[in-house]
mmCIF file with all atom_site columns, C-alpha atoms in Angstrom:
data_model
loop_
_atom_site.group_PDB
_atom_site.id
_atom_site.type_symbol
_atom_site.label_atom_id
_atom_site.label_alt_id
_atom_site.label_comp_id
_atom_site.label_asym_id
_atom_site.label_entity_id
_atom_site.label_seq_id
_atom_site.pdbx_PDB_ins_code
_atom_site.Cartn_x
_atom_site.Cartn_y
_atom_site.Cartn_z
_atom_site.occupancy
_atom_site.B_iso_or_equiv
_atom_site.pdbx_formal_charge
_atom_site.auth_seq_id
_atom_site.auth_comp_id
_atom_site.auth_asym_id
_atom_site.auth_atom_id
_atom_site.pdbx_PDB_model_num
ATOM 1   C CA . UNK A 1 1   ? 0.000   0.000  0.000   1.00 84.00 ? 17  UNK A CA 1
ATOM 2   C CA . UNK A 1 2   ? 1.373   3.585  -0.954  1.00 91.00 ? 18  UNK A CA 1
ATOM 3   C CA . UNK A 1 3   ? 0.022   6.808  0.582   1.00 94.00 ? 19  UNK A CA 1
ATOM 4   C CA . UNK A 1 4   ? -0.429  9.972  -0.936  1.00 96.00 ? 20  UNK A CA 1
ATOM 5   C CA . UNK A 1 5   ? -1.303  13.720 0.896   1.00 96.00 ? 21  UNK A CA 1
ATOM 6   C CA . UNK A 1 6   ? -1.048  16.126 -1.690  1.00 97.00 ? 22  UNK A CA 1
ATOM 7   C CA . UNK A 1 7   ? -0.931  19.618 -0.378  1.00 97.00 ? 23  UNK A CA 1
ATOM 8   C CA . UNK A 1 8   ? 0.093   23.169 -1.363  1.00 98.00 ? 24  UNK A CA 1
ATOM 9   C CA . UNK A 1 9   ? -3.556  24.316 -3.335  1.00 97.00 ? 25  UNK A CA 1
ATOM 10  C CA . UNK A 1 10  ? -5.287  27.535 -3.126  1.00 97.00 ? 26  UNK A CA 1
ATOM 11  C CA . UNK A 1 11  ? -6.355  30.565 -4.927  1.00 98.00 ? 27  UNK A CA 1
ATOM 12  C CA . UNK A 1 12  ? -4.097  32.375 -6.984  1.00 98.00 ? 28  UNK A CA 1
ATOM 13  C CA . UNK A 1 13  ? -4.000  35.293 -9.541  1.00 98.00 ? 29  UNK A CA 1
ATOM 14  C CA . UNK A 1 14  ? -3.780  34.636 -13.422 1.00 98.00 ? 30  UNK A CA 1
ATOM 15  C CA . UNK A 1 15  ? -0.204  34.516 -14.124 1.00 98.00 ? 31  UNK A CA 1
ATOM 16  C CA . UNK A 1 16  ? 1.063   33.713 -10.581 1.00 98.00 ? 32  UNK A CA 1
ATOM 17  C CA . UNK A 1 17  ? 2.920   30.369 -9.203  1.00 98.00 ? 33  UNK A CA 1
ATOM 18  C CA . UNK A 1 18  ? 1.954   27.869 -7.040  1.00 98.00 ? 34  UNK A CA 1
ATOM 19  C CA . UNK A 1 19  ? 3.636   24.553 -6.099  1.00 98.00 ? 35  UNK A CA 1
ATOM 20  C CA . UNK A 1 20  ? 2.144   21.396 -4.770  1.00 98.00 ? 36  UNK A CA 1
ATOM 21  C CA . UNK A 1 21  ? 3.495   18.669 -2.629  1.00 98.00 ? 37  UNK A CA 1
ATOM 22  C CA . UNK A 1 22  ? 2.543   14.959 -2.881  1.00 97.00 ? 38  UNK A CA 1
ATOM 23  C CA . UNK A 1 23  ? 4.205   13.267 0.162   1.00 96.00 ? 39  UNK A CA 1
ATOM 24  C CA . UNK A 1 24  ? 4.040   9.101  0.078   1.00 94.00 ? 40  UNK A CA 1
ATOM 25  C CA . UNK A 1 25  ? 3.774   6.587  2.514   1.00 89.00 ? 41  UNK A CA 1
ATOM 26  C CA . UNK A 1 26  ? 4.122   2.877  3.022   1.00 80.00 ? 42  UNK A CA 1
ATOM 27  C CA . UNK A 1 27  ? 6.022   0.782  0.200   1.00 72.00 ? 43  UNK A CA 1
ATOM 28  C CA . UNK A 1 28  ? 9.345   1.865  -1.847  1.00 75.00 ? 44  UNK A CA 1
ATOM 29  C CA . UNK A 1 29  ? 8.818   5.241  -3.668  1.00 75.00 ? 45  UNK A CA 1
ATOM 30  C CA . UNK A 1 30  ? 11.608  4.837  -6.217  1.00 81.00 ? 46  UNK A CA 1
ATOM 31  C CA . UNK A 1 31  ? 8.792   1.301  -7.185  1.00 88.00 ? 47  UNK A CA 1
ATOM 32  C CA . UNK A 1 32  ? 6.454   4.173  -8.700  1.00 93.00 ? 48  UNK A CA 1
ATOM 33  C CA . UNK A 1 33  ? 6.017   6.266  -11.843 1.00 95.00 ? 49  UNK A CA 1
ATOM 34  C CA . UNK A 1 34  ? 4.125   9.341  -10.162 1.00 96.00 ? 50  UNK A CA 1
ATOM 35  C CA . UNK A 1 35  ? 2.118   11.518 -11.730 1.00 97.00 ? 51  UNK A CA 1
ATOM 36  C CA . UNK A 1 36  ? -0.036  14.336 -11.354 1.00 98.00 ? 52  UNK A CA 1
ATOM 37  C CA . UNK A 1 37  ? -3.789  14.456 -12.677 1.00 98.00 ? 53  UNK A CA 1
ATOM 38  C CA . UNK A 1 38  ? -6.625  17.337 -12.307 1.00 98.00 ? 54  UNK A CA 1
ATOM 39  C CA . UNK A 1 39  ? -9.947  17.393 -12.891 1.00 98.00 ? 55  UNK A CA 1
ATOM 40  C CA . UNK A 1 40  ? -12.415 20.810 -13.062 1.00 97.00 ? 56  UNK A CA 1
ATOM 41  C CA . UNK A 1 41  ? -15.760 20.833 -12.583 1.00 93.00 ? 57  UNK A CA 1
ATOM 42  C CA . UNK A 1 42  ? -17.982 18.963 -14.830 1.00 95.00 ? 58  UNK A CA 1
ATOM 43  C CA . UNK A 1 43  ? -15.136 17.488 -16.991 1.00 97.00 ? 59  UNK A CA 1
ATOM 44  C CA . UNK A 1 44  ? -13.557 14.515 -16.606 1.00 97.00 ? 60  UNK A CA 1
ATOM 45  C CA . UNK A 1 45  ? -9.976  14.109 -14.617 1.00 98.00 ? 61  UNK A CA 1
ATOM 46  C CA . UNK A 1 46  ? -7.564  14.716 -16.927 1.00 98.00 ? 62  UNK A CA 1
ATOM 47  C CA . UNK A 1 47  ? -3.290  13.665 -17.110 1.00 98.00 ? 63  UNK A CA 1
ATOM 48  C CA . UNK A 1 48  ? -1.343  16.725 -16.589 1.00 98.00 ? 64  UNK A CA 1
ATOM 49  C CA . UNK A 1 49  ? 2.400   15.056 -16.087 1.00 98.00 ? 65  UNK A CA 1
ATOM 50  C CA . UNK A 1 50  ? 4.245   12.552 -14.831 1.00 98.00 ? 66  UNK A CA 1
ATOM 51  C CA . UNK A 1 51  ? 8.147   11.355 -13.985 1.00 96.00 ? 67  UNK A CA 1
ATOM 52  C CA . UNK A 1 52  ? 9.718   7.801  -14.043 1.00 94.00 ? 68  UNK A CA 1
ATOM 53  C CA . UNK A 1 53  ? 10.810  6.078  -11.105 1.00 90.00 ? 69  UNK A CA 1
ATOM 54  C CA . UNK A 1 54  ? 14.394  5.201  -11.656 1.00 87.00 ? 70  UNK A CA 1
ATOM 55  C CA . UNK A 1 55  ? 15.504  8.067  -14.298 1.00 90.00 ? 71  UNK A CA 1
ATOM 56  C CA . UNK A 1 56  ? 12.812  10.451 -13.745 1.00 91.00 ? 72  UNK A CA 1
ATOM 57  C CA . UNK A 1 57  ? 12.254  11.185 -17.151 1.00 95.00 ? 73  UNK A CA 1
ATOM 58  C CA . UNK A 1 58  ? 8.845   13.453 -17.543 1.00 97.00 ? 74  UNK A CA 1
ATOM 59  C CA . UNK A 1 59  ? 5.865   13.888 -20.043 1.00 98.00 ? 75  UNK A CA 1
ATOM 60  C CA . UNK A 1 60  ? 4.058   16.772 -19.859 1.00 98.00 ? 76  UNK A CA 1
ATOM 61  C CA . UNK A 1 61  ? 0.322   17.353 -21.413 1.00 98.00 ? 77  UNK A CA 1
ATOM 62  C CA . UNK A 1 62  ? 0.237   19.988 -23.779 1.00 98.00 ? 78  UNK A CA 1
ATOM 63  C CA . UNK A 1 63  ? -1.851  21.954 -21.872 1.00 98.00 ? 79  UNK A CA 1
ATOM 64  C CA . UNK A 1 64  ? 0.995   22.520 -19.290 1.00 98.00 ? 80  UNK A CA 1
ATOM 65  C CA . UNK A 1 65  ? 4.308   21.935 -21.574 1.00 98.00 ? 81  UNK A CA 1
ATOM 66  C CA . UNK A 1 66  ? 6.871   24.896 -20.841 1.00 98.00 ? 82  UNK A CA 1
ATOM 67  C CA . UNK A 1 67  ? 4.979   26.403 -17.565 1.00 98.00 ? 83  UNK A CA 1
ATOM 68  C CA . UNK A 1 68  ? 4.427   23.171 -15.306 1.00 98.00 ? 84  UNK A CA 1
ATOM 69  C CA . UNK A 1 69  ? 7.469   21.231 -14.371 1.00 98.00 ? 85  UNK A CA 1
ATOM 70  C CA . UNK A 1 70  ? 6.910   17.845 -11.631 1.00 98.00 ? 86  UNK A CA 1
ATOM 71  C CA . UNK A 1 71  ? 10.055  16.408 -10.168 1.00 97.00 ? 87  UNK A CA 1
ATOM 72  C CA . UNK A 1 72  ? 11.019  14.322 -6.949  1.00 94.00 ? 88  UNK A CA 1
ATOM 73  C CA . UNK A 1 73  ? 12.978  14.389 -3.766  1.00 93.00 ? 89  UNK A CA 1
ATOM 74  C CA . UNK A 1 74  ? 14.117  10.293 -3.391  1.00 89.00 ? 90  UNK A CA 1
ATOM 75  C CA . UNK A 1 75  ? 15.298  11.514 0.163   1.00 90.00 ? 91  UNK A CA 1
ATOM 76  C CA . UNK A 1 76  ? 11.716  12.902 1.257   1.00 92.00 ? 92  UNK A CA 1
ATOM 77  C CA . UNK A 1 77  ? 9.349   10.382 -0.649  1.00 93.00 ? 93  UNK A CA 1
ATOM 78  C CA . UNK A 1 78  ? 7.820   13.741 -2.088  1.00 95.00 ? 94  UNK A CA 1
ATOM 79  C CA . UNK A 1 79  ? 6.472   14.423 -5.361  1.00 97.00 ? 95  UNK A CA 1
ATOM 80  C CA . UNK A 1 80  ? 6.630   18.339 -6.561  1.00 98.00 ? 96  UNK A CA 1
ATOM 81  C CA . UNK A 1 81  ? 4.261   20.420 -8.762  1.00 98.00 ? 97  UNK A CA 1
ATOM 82  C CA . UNK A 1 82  ? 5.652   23.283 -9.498  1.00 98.00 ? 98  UNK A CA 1
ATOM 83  C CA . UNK A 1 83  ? 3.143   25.984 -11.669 1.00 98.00 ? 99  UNK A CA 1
ATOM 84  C CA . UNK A 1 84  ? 3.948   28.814 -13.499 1.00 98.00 ? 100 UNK A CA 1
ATOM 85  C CA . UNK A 1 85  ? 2.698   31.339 -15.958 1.00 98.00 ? 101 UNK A CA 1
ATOM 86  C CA . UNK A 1 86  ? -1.277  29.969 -14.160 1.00 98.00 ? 102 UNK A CA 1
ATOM 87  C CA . UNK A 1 87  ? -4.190  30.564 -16.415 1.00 98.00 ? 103 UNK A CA 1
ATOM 88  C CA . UNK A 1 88  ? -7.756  30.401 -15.055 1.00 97.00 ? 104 UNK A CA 1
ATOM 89  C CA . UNK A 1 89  ? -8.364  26.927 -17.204 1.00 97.00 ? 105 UNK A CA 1
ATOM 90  C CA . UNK A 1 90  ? -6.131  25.536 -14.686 1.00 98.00 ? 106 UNK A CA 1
ATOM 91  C CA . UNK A 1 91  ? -8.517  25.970 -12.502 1.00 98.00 ? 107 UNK A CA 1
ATOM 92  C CA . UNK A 1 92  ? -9.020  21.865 -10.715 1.00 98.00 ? 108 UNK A CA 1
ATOM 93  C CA . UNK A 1 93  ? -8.455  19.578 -8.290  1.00 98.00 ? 109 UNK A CA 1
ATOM 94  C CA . UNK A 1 94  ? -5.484  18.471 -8.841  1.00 98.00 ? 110 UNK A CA 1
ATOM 95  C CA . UNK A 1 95  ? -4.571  14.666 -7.932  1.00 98.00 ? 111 UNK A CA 1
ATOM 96  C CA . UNK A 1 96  ? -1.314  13.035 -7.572  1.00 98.00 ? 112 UNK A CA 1
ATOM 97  C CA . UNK A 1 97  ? -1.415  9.498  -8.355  1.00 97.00 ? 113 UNK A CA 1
ATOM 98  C CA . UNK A 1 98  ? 1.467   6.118  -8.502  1.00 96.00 ? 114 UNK A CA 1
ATOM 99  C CA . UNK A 1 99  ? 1.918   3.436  -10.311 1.00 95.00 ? 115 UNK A CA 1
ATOM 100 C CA . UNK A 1 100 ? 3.733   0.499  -9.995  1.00 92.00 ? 116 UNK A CA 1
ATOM 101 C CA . UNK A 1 101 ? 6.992   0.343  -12.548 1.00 88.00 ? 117 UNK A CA 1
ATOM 102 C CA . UNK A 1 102 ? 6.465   -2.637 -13.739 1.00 85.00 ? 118 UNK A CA 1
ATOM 103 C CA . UNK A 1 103 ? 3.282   -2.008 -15.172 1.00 87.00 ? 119 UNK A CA 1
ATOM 104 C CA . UNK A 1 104 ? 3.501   -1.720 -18.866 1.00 84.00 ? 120 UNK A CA 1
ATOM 105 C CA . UNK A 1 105 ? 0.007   -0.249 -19.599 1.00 88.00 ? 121 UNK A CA 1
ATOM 106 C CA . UNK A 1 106 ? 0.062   3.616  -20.866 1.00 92.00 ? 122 UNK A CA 1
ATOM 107 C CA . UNK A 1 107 ? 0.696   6.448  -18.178 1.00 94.00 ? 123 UNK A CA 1
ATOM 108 C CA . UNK A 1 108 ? -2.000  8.877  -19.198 1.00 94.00 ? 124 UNK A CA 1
ATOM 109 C CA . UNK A 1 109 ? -5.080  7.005  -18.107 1.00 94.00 ? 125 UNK A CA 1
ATOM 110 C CA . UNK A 1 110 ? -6.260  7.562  -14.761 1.00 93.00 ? 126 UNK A CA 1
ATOM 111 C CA . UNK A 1 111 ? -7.519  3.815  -14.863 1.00 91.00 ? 127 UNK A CA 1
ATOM 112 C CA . UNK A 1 112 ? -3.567  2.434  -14.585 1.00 94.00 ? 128 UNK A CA 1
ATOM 113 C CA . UNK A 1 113 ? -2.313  4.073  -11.490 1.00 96.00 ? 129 UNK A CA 1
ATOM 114 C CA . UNK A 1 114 ? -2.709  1.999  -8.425  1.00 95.00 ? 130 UNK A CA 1
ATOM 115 C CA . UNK A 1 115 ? -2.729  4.673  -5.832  1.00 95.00 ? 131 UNK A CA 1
ATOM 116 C CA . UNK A 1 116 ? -4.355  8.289  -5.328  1.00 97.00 ? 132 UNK A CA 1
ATOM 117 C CA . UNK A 1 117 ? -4.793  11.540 -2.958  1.00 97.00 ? 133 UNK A CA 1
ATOM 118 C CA . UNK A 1 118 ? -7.607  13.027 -1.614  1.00 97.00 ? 134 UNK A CA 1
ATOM 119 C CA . UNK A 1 119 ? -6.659  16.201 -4.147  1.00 97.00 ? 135 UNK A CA 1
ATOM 120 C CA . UNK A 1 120 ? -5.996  19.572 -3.374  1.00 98.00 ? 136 UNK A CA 1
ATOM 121 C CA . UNK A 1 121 ? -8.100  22.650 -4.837  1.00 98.00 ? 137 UNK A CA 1
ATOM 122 C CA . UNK A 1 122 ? -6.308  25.121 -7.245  1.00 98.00 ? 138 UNK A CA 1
ATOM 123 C CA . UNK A 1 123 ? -8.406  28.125 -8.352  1.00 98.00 ? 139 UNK A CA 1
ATOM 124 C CA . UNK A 1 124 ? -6.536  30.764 -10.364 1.00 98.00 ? 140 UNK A CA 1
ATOM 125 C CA . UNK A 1 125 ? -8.838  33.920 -10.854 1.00 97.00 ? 141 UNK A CA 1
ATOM 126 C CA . UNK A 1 126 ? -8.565  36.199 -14.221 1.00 94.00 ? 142 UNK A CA 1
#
């Protein structure tokens, strides 16, 4: 079992920064591709990014390319989002999510990571 607290969420300007914090629990981190997922109201969650376990190579949905950036602290089992340049369609909750590495199913689809957070609220205003 892996656990995940996201934190770091709240209500920022168009334009400003925020950066979240996904801190995990329980089995090996450096087992899990993480990844980061939001979802805004009345649409369907949604893959923003995501880094490898071992390498931590990243993909990045268009979306976000060139203003989000997600990376990992091996020493503090902690997952970053870091958020720049926010627009009010980033407006979600935003989810951070693991997956086991030996999984070989594709890492957008919220259906193939094992573990979740509880979410934390982002609301950038225009």
């Amino acid at each position: 079992q892996v656990q995940l607290v996201e934190s770091g969420g709240g209500l920022v300007q168009a334009g400003g920064s925020l950066r979240l914090s996904c801190a995990a629990s329980g089995r090996t981190f450096s087992d899990y591709r993480m990844g980061w997922f939001r979802q805004a109201p009345g649409k369907e969650r949604e893959f923003v990014t995501t880094i490898s376990a071992r390498y931590g190579t990243t993909d990045y949905a268009d979306s976000v390319k060139g203003r989000f950036t997600i990376s990992r602290d091996r020493a503090k089992n902690t997952v970053f989002l870091q958020m720049n340049s926010l627009k009010p369609e980033d407006t979600a909750v935003y989810y951070c999510a693991a997956r086991r590495i030996n999984r070989g199913d594709s890492y957008y689809s919220t259906g193939n990571y094992d573990y979740w957070g509880q979410g934390t609220q982002v609301t950038v205003s225009s």
